[in-house]
Amino acid sequence: MSKFDKVRMAELVKVEETADALVLTFQGDLRVTMRVADGGIVSEVS
């Protein structure tokens, strides 16, 4: 199962907006950081 599959099944707990990103925190301490870069949106799962 990929990290993105885990995000699909997890419950959203918190949304934070930073100066350059939107950070979504899901149950189980799974975080998705989304930034605008390279003419699109770059997502990082950690």
PDB file of C-alpha atoms in Angstrom:
ATOM      1  CA  MET A   1       0.000   0.000   0.000  1.00  0.00           C
ATOM      2  CA  SER A   2       1.438   3.386  -0.991  1.00  0.00           C
ATOM      3  CA  LYS A   3       1.489   6.487   1.196  1.00  0.00           C
ATOM      4  CA  PHE A   4      -1.189   8.010  -1.017  1.00  0.00           C
ATOM      5  CA  ASP A   5      -3.456   4.973  -0.415  1.00  0.00           C
ATOM      6  CA  LYS A   6      -3.071   5.531   3.330  1.00  0.00           C
ATOM      7  CA  VAL A   7      -4.072   9.198   2.901  1.00  0.00           C
ATOM      8  CA  ARG A   8      -7.182   8.167   0.976  1.00  0.00           C
ATOM      9  CA  MET A   9      -8.321   5.978   3.879  1.00  0.00           C
ATOM     10  CA  ALA A  10      -7.338   8.311   6.765  1.00  0.00           C
ATOM     11  CA  GLU A  11      -9.488  10.878   8.526  1.00  0.00           C
ATOM     12  CA  LEU A  12      -8.459  14.539   8.221  1.00  0.00           C
ATOM     13  CA  VAL A  13      -7.581  15.956  11.639  1.00  0.00           C
ATOM     14  CA  LYS A  14      -6.067  19.410  11.027  1.00  0.00           C
ATOM     15  CA  VAL A  15      -5.394  21.907   8.232  1.00  0.00           C
ATOM     16  CA  GLU A  16      -2.584  24.454   8.594  1.00  0.00           C
ATOM     17  CA  GLU A  17      -1.690  27.249   6.219  1.00  0.00           C
ATOM     18  CA  THR A  18       1.933  28.393   6.221  1.00  0.00           C
ATOM     19  CA  ALA A  19       3.539  31.183   4.201  1.00  0.00           C
ATOM     20  CA  ASP A  20       4.266  28.860   1.281  1.00  0.00           C
ATOM     21  CA  ALA A  21       2.257  25.668   1.819  1.00  0.00           C
ATOM     22  CA  LEU A  22      -0.955  24.014   2.919  1.00  0.00           C
ATOM     23  CA  VAL A  23      -0.333  21.196   5.411  1.00  0.00           C
ATOM     24  CA  LEU A  24      -3.017  18.538   5.935  1.00  0.00           C
ATOM     25  CA  THR A  25      -2.614  16.302   8.991  1.00  0.00           C
ATOM     26  CA  PHE A  26      -4.503  13.012   9.060  1.00  0.00           C
ATOM     27  CA  GLN A  27      -5.064  10.446  11.811  1.00  0.00           C
ATOM     28  CA  GLY A  28      -1.970   8.427  12.618  1.00  0.00           C
ATOM     29  CA  ASP A  29       0.297  11.481  12.224  1.00  0.00           C
ATOM     30  CA  LEU A  30       0.252  11.257   8.430  1.00  0.00           C
ATOM     31  CA  ARG A  31       0.972  14.640   6.821  1.00  0.00           C
ATOM     32  CA  VAL A  32       0.503  15.934   3.300  1.00  0.00           C
ATOM     33  CA  THR A  33       2.264  19.183   2.379  1.00  0.00           C
ATOM     34  CA  MET A  34       1.122  20.949  -0.785  1.00  0.00           C
ATOM     35  CA  ARG A  35       3.087  23.810  -2.388  1.00  0.00           C
ATOM     36  CA  VAL A  36       2.795  25.747  -5.613  1.00  0.00           C
ATOM     37  CA  ALA A  37       5.991  25.147  -7.583  1.00  0.00           C
ATOM     38  CA  ASP A  38       7.131  24.574 -11.141  1.00  0.00           C
ATOM     39  CA  GLY A  39       3.866  25.906 -12.525  1.00  0.00           C
ATOM     40  CA  GLY A  40       1.746  23.385 -10.587  1.00  0.00           C
ATOM     41  CA  ILE A  41       1.040  21.912  -7.187  1.00  0.00           C
ATOM     42  CA  VAL A  42       3.692  19.705  -5.585  1.00  0.00           C
ATOM     43  CA  SER A  43       2.491  17.274  -2.884  1.00  0.00           C
ATOM     44  CA  GLU A  44       4.703  15.528  -0.339  1.00  0.00           C
ATOM     45  CA  VAL A  45       3.458  12.763   1.964  1.00  0.00           C
ATOM     46  CA  SER A  46       5.298  12.145   5.231  1.00  0.00           C
TER      47      SER A  46
END
